[in-house]
Coordinates of C-alpha atoms in Angstrom, one line a residue:
M889 CA 188.7 -65.3 -148.5
S890 CA 186.2 -67.4 -150.3
E891 CA 185.1 -68.7 -147.0
E892 CA 184.4 -65.2 -145.6
K893 CA 182.5 -64.2 -148.6
E894 CA 180.4 -67.2 -148.3
N895 CA 179.6 -66.4 -144.7
V896 CA 178.5 -63.0 -145.7
E897 CA 176.2 -64.2 -148.2
K898 CA 174.7 -66.7 -145.9
N899 CA 173.9 -64.1 -143.3
G900 CA 172.4 -61.8 -145.8
K901 CA 174.2 -58.9 -144.2
G902 CA 176.3 -56.4 -145.9
K903 CA 178.8 -56.3 -143.1
S904 CA 181.5 -58.7 -142.2
E905 CA 182.5 -59.9 -138.7
P906 CA 186.0 -60.4 -137.7
A907 CA 187.2 -63.7 -138.6
K908 CA 188.0 -65.9 -135.7
T909 CA 191.4 -67.4 -135.9
S910 CA 191.6 -71.0 -135.5
N911 CA 194.2 -70.7 -132.7
S912 CA 191.9 -68.5 -130.2
H913 CA 191.6 -69.7 -126.6
P914 CA 188.3 -71.3 -125.8
L915 CA 187.8 -69.2 -122.7
I916 CA 188.3 -66.1 -124.7
Q917 CA 185.7 -67.2 -127.1
N918 CA 183.2 -67.2 -124.2
E919 CA 182.4 -63.5 -123.6
N920 CA 180.6 -63.9 -120.2
L921 CA 183.4 -66.0 -118.8
Y922 CA 185.8 -63.3 -119.9
N923 CA 184.0 -60.6 -118.2
S924 CA 183.9 -62.5 -115.0
I925 CA 187.6 -63.1 -115.0
A926 CA 188.1 -59.4 -115.6
E927 CA 186.0 -58.5 -112.6
I928 CA 187.9 -61.1 -110.4
V929 CA 191.2 -59.5 -111.5
E930 CA 189.9 -56.0 -110.7
G931 CA 188.8 -57.2 -107.3
L932 CA 192.2 -58.7 -106.6
N933 CA 193.7 -55.3 -107.5
N934 CA 191.4 -53.5 -105.1
T935 CA 192.2 -56.0 -102.3
R936 CA 195.8 -55.4 -102.9
N937 CA 195.2 -51.6 -102.6
L938 CA 193.2 -52.1 -99.4
V939 CA 196.0 -54.1 -98.0
N940 CA 198.4 -51.3 -98.8
V941 CA 196.2 -48.8 -97.2
T942 CA 195.7 -50.9 -94.1
A943 CA 199.4 -51.4 -93.9
N944 CA 199.8 -47.6 -93.8
M945 CA 197.2 -47.1 -91.1
N946 CA 198.5 -46.4 -87.6
P947 CA 195.6 -46.2 -85.1
A948 CA 197.8 -45.0 -82.3
R949 CA 199.4 -42.2 -84.3
N950 CA 196.0 -41.1 -85.7
L951 CA 194.5 -41.0 -82.2
T952 CA 197.4 -38.9 -81.0
D953 CA 196.9 -36.4 -83.8
V954 CA 193.2 -36.1 -83.0
T955 CA 194.0 -35.7 -79.3
A956 CA 196.6 -33.1 -80.1
N957 CA 194.1 -31.0 -81.9
M958 CA 191.6 -31.1 -79.1
N959 CA 191.3 -28.0 -76.7
P960 CA 188.7 -28.8 -73.9
A961 CA 188.5 -25.2 -72.7
R962 CA 188.0 -23.8 -76.2
D963 CA 185.6 -26.6 -77.2
L964 CA 183.6 -26.0 -73.9
A965 CA 183.5 -22.3 -74.6
N966 CA 182.3 -23.0 -78.2
I967 CA 179.7 -25.4 -76.9
T968 CA 178.6 -22.8 -74.2
A969 CA 178.4 -20.0 -76.8
N970 CA 176.3 -22.2 -79.0
M971 CA 174.1 -23.1 -76.1
N972 CA 173.7 -19.4 -75.2
H973 CA 173.0 -18.5 -78.8
F974 CA 170.4 -21.3 -78.9
K975 CA 168.9 -19.9 -75.6
H976 CA 168.8 -16.4 -77.1
L977 CA 167.0 -17.8 -80.2
T978 CA 164.6 -19.6 -77.8
D979 CA 163.9 -16.3 -75.9
V980 CA 163.4 -14.4 -79.1
T981 CA 161.1 -17.0 -80.4
A982 CA 159.2 -17.0 -77.1
N983 CA 158.8 -13.2 -77.3
M984 CA 157.7 -13.2 -80.9
N985 CA 154.1 -12.0 -81.3
P986 CA 153.1 -12.3 -85.0
A987 CA 150.0 -10.2 -84.5
R988 CA 151.9 -7.4 -82.7
N989 CA 154.8 -7.5 -85.1
L990 CA 152.4 -7.2 -88.0
A991 CA 150.7 -4.2 -86.3
N992 CA 154.1 -2.6 -85.9
V993 CA 155.0 -3.2 -89.5
T994 CA 151.7 -1.7 -90.6
A995 CA 152.3 1.3 -88.3
N996 CA 155.7 1.8 -89.7
M997 CA 154.3 1.6 -93.2
N998 CA 151.7 4.2 -92.4
H999 CA 154.4 6.4 -90.9
F1000 CA 156.5 6.0 -94.0
K1001 CA 153.5 6.9 -96.1
H1002 CA 153.0 10.1 -93.8
L1003 CA 156.7 11.0 -94.4
T1004 CA 156.1 10.5 -98.1
D1005 CA 153.1 12.8 -98.0
V1006 CA 155.1 15.4 -96.0
T1007 CA 158.0 15.2 -98.4
A1008 CA 155.6 15.7 -101.3
N1009 CA 154.2 18.9 -99.6
M1010 CA 157.6 20.4 -98.9
N1011 CA 158.4 23.6 -100.6
P1012 CA 162.0 24.7 -100.1
A1013 CA 161.5 28.3 -101.1
R1014 CA 158.4 28.7 -98.9
D1015 CA 159.9 26.8 -95.9
L1016 CA 163.1 29.0 -96.1
A1017 CA 160.9 32.1 -96.0
N1018 CA 159.1 30.8 -93.0
I1019 CA 162.3 29.9 -91.2
T1020 CA 163.6 33.4 -92.0
A1021 CA 160.4 35.0 -90.6
N1022 CA 160.7 32.9 -87.4
M1023 CA 164.3 33.9 -87.0
N1024 CA 163.3 37.6 -87.3
H1025 CA 160.6 37.0 -84.7
F1026 CA 163.1 35.4 -82.4
K1027 CA 165.4 38.3 -82.8
H1028 CA 162.5 40.6 -82.0
L1029 CA 161.8 38.6 -78.8
T1030 CA 165.5 38.8 -77.9
D1031 CA 165.5 42.6 -78.3
V1032 CA 162.3 42.8 -76.2
T1033 CA 163.9 40.6 -73.5
A1034 CA 167.0 42.8 -73.5
N1035 CA 164.8 45.8 -72.9
M1036 CA 162.9 44.2 -70.0
N1037 CA 163.3 45.8 -66.6
P1038 CA 161.7 43.7 -63.8
A1039 CA 161.6 46.5 -61.2
R1040 CA 160.2 49.0 -63.7
D1041 CA 157.7 46.5 -65.1
L1042 CA 156.6 45.5 -61.7
A1043 CA 156.1 49.1 -60.8
N1044 CA 154.0 49.6 -64.0
V1045 CA 151.9 46.5 -63.2
T1046 CA 151.3 47.8 -59.7
A1047 CA 150.3 51.2 -61.0
N1048 CA 147.9 49.5 -63.5
M1049 CA 146.5 47.3 -60.7
N1050 CA 145.9 50.4 -58.6
H1051 CA 144.2 52.1 -61.5
F1052 CA 142.0 49.1 -62.1
K1053 CA 141.1 49.0 -58.4
H1054 CA 140.2 52.7 -58.6
L1055 CA 138.0 52.0 -61.7
T1056 CA 136.4 49.1 -59.8
D1057 CA 135.7 51.3 -56.8
V1058 CA 134.2 54.0 -59.1
T1059 CA 132.0 51.4 -60.9
A1060 CA 130.8 50.1 -57.5
N1061 CA 129.8 53.6 -56.5
M1062 CA 127.8 54.3 -59.7
N1063 CA 124.1 54.9 -59.3
P1064 CA 122.4 55.4 -62.7
A1065 CA 119.3 57.1 -61.2
R1066 CA 121.4 59.4 -59.1
D1067 CA 123.8 60.1 -61.9
L1068 CA 121.0 60.9 -64.3
A1069 CA 119.6 63.4 -61.7
N1070 CA 123.1 65.0 -61.4
V1071 CA 123.4 65.2 -65.2
T1072 CA 120.0 66.9 -65.4
A1073 CA 121.0 69.3 -62.6
N1074 CA 124.2 70.1 -64.4
M1075 CA 122.4 70.8 -67.6
N1076 CA 120.2 73.2 -65.8
H1077 CA 123.3 74.8 -64.3
F1078 CA 124.9 75.0 -67.7
K1079 CA 121.8 76.7 -69.1
H1080 CA 122.0 79.2 -66.2
L1081 CA 125.7 79.8 -67.0
T1082 CA 124.9 80.3 -70.7
E1083 CA 122.4 82.9 -69.8
S1084 CA 124.9 84.6 -67.5
V1085 CA 127.6 84.7 -70.1
G1086 CA 125.7 87.4 -72.0
S1087 CA 126.2 89.7 -69.0
L1088 CA 129.9 89.1 -68.7
N1089 CA 132.5 91.7 -69.8
I1090 CA 134.8 89.3 -71.8
N1091 CA 137.5 91.9 -72.4
K1092 CA 137.6 92.7 -68.7
R1093 CA 137.8 89.1 -67.7
L1094 CA 140.6 88.3 -70.2
S1095 CA 142.6 91.3 -68.9
A1096 CA 142.3 90.0 -65.4
M1097 CA 143.5 86.6 -66.5
A1098 CA 146.5 88.1 -68.2
E1099 CA 147.5 89.7 -64.8
S1100 CA 147.2 86.4 -62.9
P1101 CA 150.4 84.9 -61.5
L1102 CA 149.7 81.5 -63.3
K1103 CA 149.5 83.3 -66.7
K1104 CA 152.9 84.9 -66.1
I1105 CA 154.6 81.6 -65.7
N1106 CA 156.0 80.4 -69.0
S1107 CA 156.4 76.7 -68.4
N1108 CA 156.3 73.8 -70.9
W1109 CA 155.8 71.2 -68.2
L1110 CA 152.4 69.5 -68.0
L1111 CA 151.8 69.0 -64.3
S1112 CA 148.8 66.9 -63.2
D1113 CA 147.2 67.2 -59.7
S1114 CA 149.0 64.0 -58.6
V1115 CA 152.4 65.4 -59.7
I1116 CA 151.8 68.7 -57.9
K1117 CA 150.7 66.9 -54.7
S1118 CA 153.8 64.7 -54.7
I1119 CA 156.0 67.8 -54.5
S1120 CA 154.6 68.3 -51.0
L1121 CA 154.2 72.1 -51.3
N1122 CA 151.9 73.7 -48.8
N1123 CA 150.9 76.2 -51.5
N1124 CA 149.2 75.9 -54.8
E1125 CA 149.9 75.0 -58.4
I1126 CA 151.5 78.4 -59.1
E1127 CA 154.5 77.6 -56.8
A1128 CA 154.9 74.2 -58.5
R1129 CA 155.0 75.8 -61.9
E1130 CA 157.5 78.4 -60.7
I1131 CA 159.8 75.6 -59.5
F1132 CA 159.4 73.5 -62.7
N1133 CA 159.9 76.7 -64.8
K1134 CA 163.6 76.6 -63.6
I1135 CA 164.1 72.9 -64.8
P1136 CA 165.2 72.5 -68.4
K1137 CA 162.7 70.2 -70.1
E1138 CA 165.2 69.2 -72.8
K1139 CA 167.4 67.6 -70.1
F1140 CA 164.8 66.2 -67.6
E1141 CA 161.6 64.3 -67.8
I1142 CA 158.9 63.3 -65.3
G1143 CA 158.6 59.5 -64.6
Q1144 CA 157.7 57.0 -61.9
E1145 CA 159.9 54.6 -60.0
Y1146 CA 159.2 52.0 -57.3
D1147 CA 160.1 53.1 -53.8
E1148 CA 161.0 50.0 -51.8
K1149 CA 161.0 51.8 -48.5
N1150 CA 157.4 52.9 -48.8
D1151 CA 156.4 50.0 -51.1
A1152 CA 154.8 52.4 -53.6
L1153 CA 155.3 54.2 -56.8
E1154 CA 156.8 57.7 -56.6
Y1155 CA 157.2 60.5 -59.1
V1156 CA 160.8 61.3 -60.0
L1157 CA 162.7 63.8 -62.2
K1158 CA 164.8 61.8 -64.6
N1159 CA 168.0 63.2 -66.1
N1160 CA 168.1 62.1 -69.8
E1161 CA 171.8 62.4 -70.2
D1162 CA 173.4 61.0 -67.0
K1163 CA 170.5 58.6 -66.3
Y1164 CA 169.9 59.4 -62.7
S1165 CA 166.7 60.4 -61.0
V1166 CA 165.6 62.8 -58.2
P1167 CA 162.4 62.0 -56.2
F1168 CA 159.9 64.8 -56.3
S1169 CA 160.1 65.0 -52.5
D1170 CA 163.7 66.0 -52.9
V1171 CA 163.4 68.4 -55.8
V1172 CA 162.5 71.6 -53.9
S1173 CA 165.2 71.2 -51.2
T1174 CA 167.8 70.5 -53.8
L1175 CA 166.9 73.3 -56.2
A1176 CA 166.7 75.8 -53.3
V1177 CA 170.5 76.4 -53.2
S1178 CA 170.6 77.7 -56.8
D1179 CA 168.1 80.5 -55.7
F1180 CA 170.6 82.4 -53.7
L1181 CA 173.8 81.0 -55.2
T1182 CA 172.8 82.1 -58.7
S1183 CA 176.1 81.1 -60.3
I1184 CA 175.0 77.4 -59.9
S1185 CA 172.7 76.1 -62.6
T1186 CA 169.7 73.8 -62.0
T1187 CA 171.5 70.9 -63.8
E1188 CA 174.6 71.4 -61.7
I1189 CA 172.8 71.3 -58.4
F1190 CA 170.9 68.1 -59.4
D1191 CA 174.2 66.5 -60.4
F1192 CA 175.6 67.5 -57.0
Y1193 CA 172.5 65.9 -55.3
N1194 CA 173.2 62.7 -57.2
Y1195 CA 176.8 62.7 -56.0
L1196 CA 175.7 63.2 -52.4
V1197 CA 173.3 60.3 -52.6
K1198 CA 176.3 58.1 -53.4
F1199 CA 178.9 59.9 -51.2
P1200 CA 177.1 62.0 -48.5
M1201 CA 180.2 62.8 -46.5
L1202 CA 182.4 63.8 -49.5
G1203 CA 180.4 66.8 -50.9
I1204 CA 183.5 69.1 -50.8
T1205 CA 185.3 66.8 -53.3
H1206 CA 182.7 67.5 -56.0
A1207 CA 183.2 70.6 -58.2
I1208 CA 179.8 72.0 -57.3
G1209 CA 180.3 71.3 -53.6
E1210 CA 183.6 73.2 -53.7
K1211 CA 181.8 76.0 -55.5
I1212 CA 179.0 76.2 -52.9
F1213 CA 181.7 76.3 -50.1
K1214 CA 183.4 79.3 -51.8
E1215 CA 180.3 81.2 -52.8
I1216 CA 178.4 80.9 -49.5
S1217 CA 181.1 83.0 -47.8
K1218 CA 180.2 85.9 -50.2
V1219 CA 176.4 85.8 -49.5
K1220 CA 175.0 89.0 -47.9
L1221 CA 173.9 88.4 -44.3
T1222 CA 171.1 90.1 -42.3
E1223 CA 171.7 91.4 -38.8
Y1224 CA 169.3 90.7 -36.0
K1225 CA 169.3 92.2 -32.5
D1226 CA 167.0 92.3 -29.5
L1227 CA 165.2 89.1 -30.6
V1228 CA 162.8 87.4 -28.3
L1229 CA 163.0 83.6 -28.9
F1230 CA 161.1 80.5 -27.8
R1231 CA 162.4 77.0 -27.7
V1232 CA 160.4 73.8 -26.9
R1233 CA 161.8 70.3 -26.2
D1234 CA 159.7 67.1 -25.8
R1235 CA 160.4 64.7 -22.9
D1236 CA 159.2 61.1 -22.3
V1237 CA 158.1 61.1 -18.7
L1238 CA 158.3 57.3 -18.7
K1239 CA 162.1 57.7 -19.0
N1240 CA 162.7 61.1 -17.5
D1241 CA 160.2 62.8 -15.2
I1242 CA 162.5 65.7 -14.3
P1243 CA 162.1 68.9 -16.5
Y1244 CA 165.1 70.0 -18.5
S1245 CA 167.4 72.5 -16.9
D1246 CA 168.2 75.9 -18.6
L1247 CA 171.4 74.4 -20.0
E1248 CA 169.6 71.3 -21.3
M1249 CA 167.2 73.5 -23.2
F1250 CA 169.9 74.7 -25.5
E1251 CA 170.5 71.4 -27.3
A1252 CA 170.2 67.6 -27.1
P1253 CA 173.3 65.8 -25.8
F1254 CA 175.8 65.1 -28.6
G1255 CA 174.9 62.0 -30.5
M1256 CA 171.2 62.1 -29.6
A1257 CA 169.9 64.7 -32.0
N1258 CA 167.7 63.5 -34.9
H1259 CA 168.3 64.3 -38.5
G1260 CA 166.9 67.8 -39.4
R1261 CA 166.7 70.2 -42.4
F1262 CA 169.9 71.9 -41.3
N1263 CA 171.7 69.5 -39.0
V1264 CA 173.2 66.0 -39.5
I1265 CA 172.3 63.1 -37.2
G1266 CA 173.9 63.5 -33.8
Q1267 CA 174.7 67.2 -34.1
G1268 CA 171.7 69.2 -32.9
E1269 CA 171.7 72.8 -33.9
L1270 CA 169.7 75.3 -31.8
Y1271 CA 166.2 75.6 -33.3
T1272 CA 164.1 78.6 -32.0
C1273 CA 161.0 80.4 -32.9
S1274 CA 159.5 83.9 -32.6
D1275 CA 156.2 82.5 -31.2
D1276 CA 155.7 80.0 -28.3
D1277 CA 152.5 78.4 -29.6
V1278 CA 154.0 77.9 -33.1
A1279 CA 157.2 76.4 -31.5
L1280 CA 155.0 73.8 -29.7
K1281 CA 153.0 73.0 -32.8
E1282 CA 156.1 72.3 -34.9
I1283 CA 157.2 69.4 -32.7
V1284 CA 154.1 68.2 -30.9
R1285 CA 153.0 64.6 -31.2
D1286 CA 149.7 63.1 -29.8
E1287 CA 151.3 60.7 -27.3
E1288 CA 150.2 60.6 -23.7
H1289 CA 153.6 59.9 -22.2
L1290 CA 155.2 63.1 -23.8
R1291 CA 155.6 66.4 -22.0
Y1292 CA 156.9 69.6 -23.3
D1293 CA 159.3 72.1 -21.6
F1294 CA 159.4 75.8 -22.7
I1295 CA 162.0 78.4 -22.4
K1296 CA 161.8 82.1 -23.4
W1297 CA 165.1 83.9 -24.2
E1298 CA 166.1 87.4 -25.0
L1299 CA 169.0 87.7 -27.4
Q1300 CA 171.7 89.9 -25.8
E1301 CA 174.1 90.1 -28.8
P1302 CA 173.4 91.2 -32.4
V1303 CA 173.7 88.3 -34.9
R1304 CA 174.2 88.1 -38.6
L1305 CA 172.1 85.3 -40.2
L1306 CA 171.7 83.9 -43.6
E1307 CA 168.2 85.2 -44.6
L1308 CA 166.1 82.5 -46.2
S1309 CA 162.7 83.8 -45.1
S1310 CA 161.5 85.1 -48.5
L1311 CA 158.9 82.9 -50.1
D1312 CA 159.8 84.1 -53.5
N1313 CA 162.5 81.5 -53.8
A1314 CA 162.6 77.7 -53.8
I1315 CA 164.5 77.4 -50.5
G1316 CA 161.8 79.6 -48.9
K1317 CA 159.2 77.2 -50.2
Y1318 CA 161.2 74.2 -49.1
I1319 CA 161.5 75.4 -45.5
S1320 CA 157.8 76.1 -45.5
I1321 CA 156.9 72.4 -46.1
D1322 CA 156.4 69.6 -43.7
K1323 CA 159.3 67.4 -42.5
A1324 CA 160.6 65.2 -45.2
N1325 CA 160.0 61.4 -45.1
N1326 CA 163.1 60.8 -47.2
T1327 CA 166.3 62.0 -45.5
N1328 CA 167.9 62.4 -48.9
A1329 CA 165.9 65.6 -49.1
Y1330 CA 168.2 66.9 -46.3
L1331 CA 171.5 66.2 -48.2
V1332 CA 172.0 69.5 -50.0
P1333 CA 170.6 71.7 -47.1
N1334 CA 172.8 69.8 -44.6
F1335 CA 175.8 70.5 -46.8
L1336 CA 174.8 74.1 -47.1
S1337 CA 174.5 74.5 -43.3
Q1338 CA 177.9 72.8 -42.7
C1339 CA 179.6 75.2 -45.2
A1340 CA 177.9 78.2 -43.4
K1341 CA 179.0 76.9 -40.1
I1342 CA 182.7 76.5 -41.1
H1343 CA 182.6 80.0 -42.5
G1344 CA 181.5 81.3 -39.1
I1345 CA 178.0 82.2 -40.2
T1346 CA 175.9 82.2 -37.0
G1347 CA 172.8 80.7 -38.5
I1348 CA 169.8 81.1 -40.8
S1349 CA 166.3 82.4 -40.5
Y1350 CA 163.2 81.1 -42.3
V1351 CA 159.4 81.3 -42.2
S1352 CA 157.7 78.7 -39.9
V1353 CA 156.2 75.6 -41.4
I1354 CA 153.1 76.0 -39.2
D1355 CA 152.4 79.7 -39.3
K1356 CA 153.9 82.1 -41.8
S1357 CA 153.5 85.0 -39.4
A1358 CA 156.2 83.4 -37.3
T1359 CA 160.0 83.1 -38.0
N1360 CA 162.3 80.3 -37.1
Y1361 CA 165.9 80.9 -36.3
V1362 CA 168.5 78.1 -36.5
F1363 CA 171.9 78.8 -34.8
F1364 CA 175.0 76.9 -36.0
D1365 CA 177.6 78.8 -34.1
F1366 CA 176.7 80.6 -30.9
E1367 CA 177.5 81.2 -27.2
K1368 CA 175.1 80.4 -24.5
K1369 CA 175.8 83.7 -22.8
W1370 CA 174.0 85.5 -25.7
F1371 CA 170.7 84.1 -24.5
K1372 CA 169.1 85.5 -21.3
T1373 CA 166.4 83.4 -19.8
I1374 CA 163.1 85.4 -19.4
D1375 CA 160.6 82.7 -18.5
R1376 CA 160.2 78.9 -18.1
L1377 CA 157.2 76.6 -18.5
T1378 CA 157.4 72.8 -17.9
D1379 CA 155.3 69.6 -18.1
V1380 CA 153.0 70.9 -20.8
K1381 CA 150.7 68.4 -22.5
S1382 CA 150.3 68.0 -26.2
N1383 CA 147.1 70.1 -26.1
G1384 CA 149.0 73.0 -24.6
E1385 CA 147.7 72.5 -21.0
A1386 CA 150.1 72.5 -18.1
T1387 CA 149.9 69.5 -15.7

């Protein structure tokens, strides 16, 4: 202890060092040597471990494990896939255009900004109102489309085009200087009329107007000149108003429809309830039956006409057809005797240069007769006239190859005919008009004549189309022996001269 204390004091340090025993190994006392020996021992230990590891290594086994995990097809596929991916990256890189891509990015940013602006301007309430308004407009267009009628609209367009053409023609014919002169002349004429009015007896004139036939007609129909003309009456406005006075305005109206056959607009009488129409050219002939069969109304006879248009051979199956069939047997007939009659037939000399015989003058061979007012196609009734010149004028045509054969008969037997000669009824007006262009105009008269024929009524009489001083006689049921030949004339030209 005294030794250690002494050492402390000599070092001047307040801390003691371990005392070295006198029996310590000299190698241990050398620190560096000790560390070296420790490293050698550690290296020996590592070498021993490496030897152990090496002893555990089996190259053949390890190579077998690696080979077992190898899959050439899979690995080749992976390599190919990686190569394709690399090629795709190469293509993408080659197609990259920094400037273009930057422009696209900028454009997309502007588009996004535009969308942002649009979104900012959106007003749900307002936009909903606009959508609702557009839907209502679309519904209106749908309704308009549903009401469209191509045929009717085409007819209206055609009418307007014709009207425009008429206006163009009128404008082309205008002459300001001439028109001014006419206006001046009319003003002078008006001045003259004004001076003349003072000398008129107004009361007397009004009284005369009250007695005029037109004043007596109480008709609510407004008939323009074109409407009256389309009825094809030979007479004037008075007769047109007489006819329309019988048509109930609450059930019918005047309209226009496109006539495909003549490629033109035509006036028609439209039924407001049953939605059918009657061309003006057929109105008079159809209405005629109700004049002497007064139990049949105007509406009924037009309904019957519409039925015949659809089923021309089945008139008797309609209620009005059955009624006409029954009523005609009750009509009062007029007896005629000692009649002198004329008949004329045309002949085409290019086909037949031999005049007709007495028997051939009676009627055309069955199946060759044309459609007429009172006969169906193929059934020629015997049409005669009280005047030879009128008989020719009724059938004459200005064709060089036609010749006309005449025969004059004296009726040997009294006959009772259906009298239709009065011009005070519609059928009298109908038979005094020119031959119809539309054979539907013959539907009701043909049915009437067939009913008369089956009831044994010999025929009808009516005023000539050409000359109202002459009378035509149509025979449905007759015997040739009733007619005695008085005279014959053949090969007459259209001008009335014999060849």
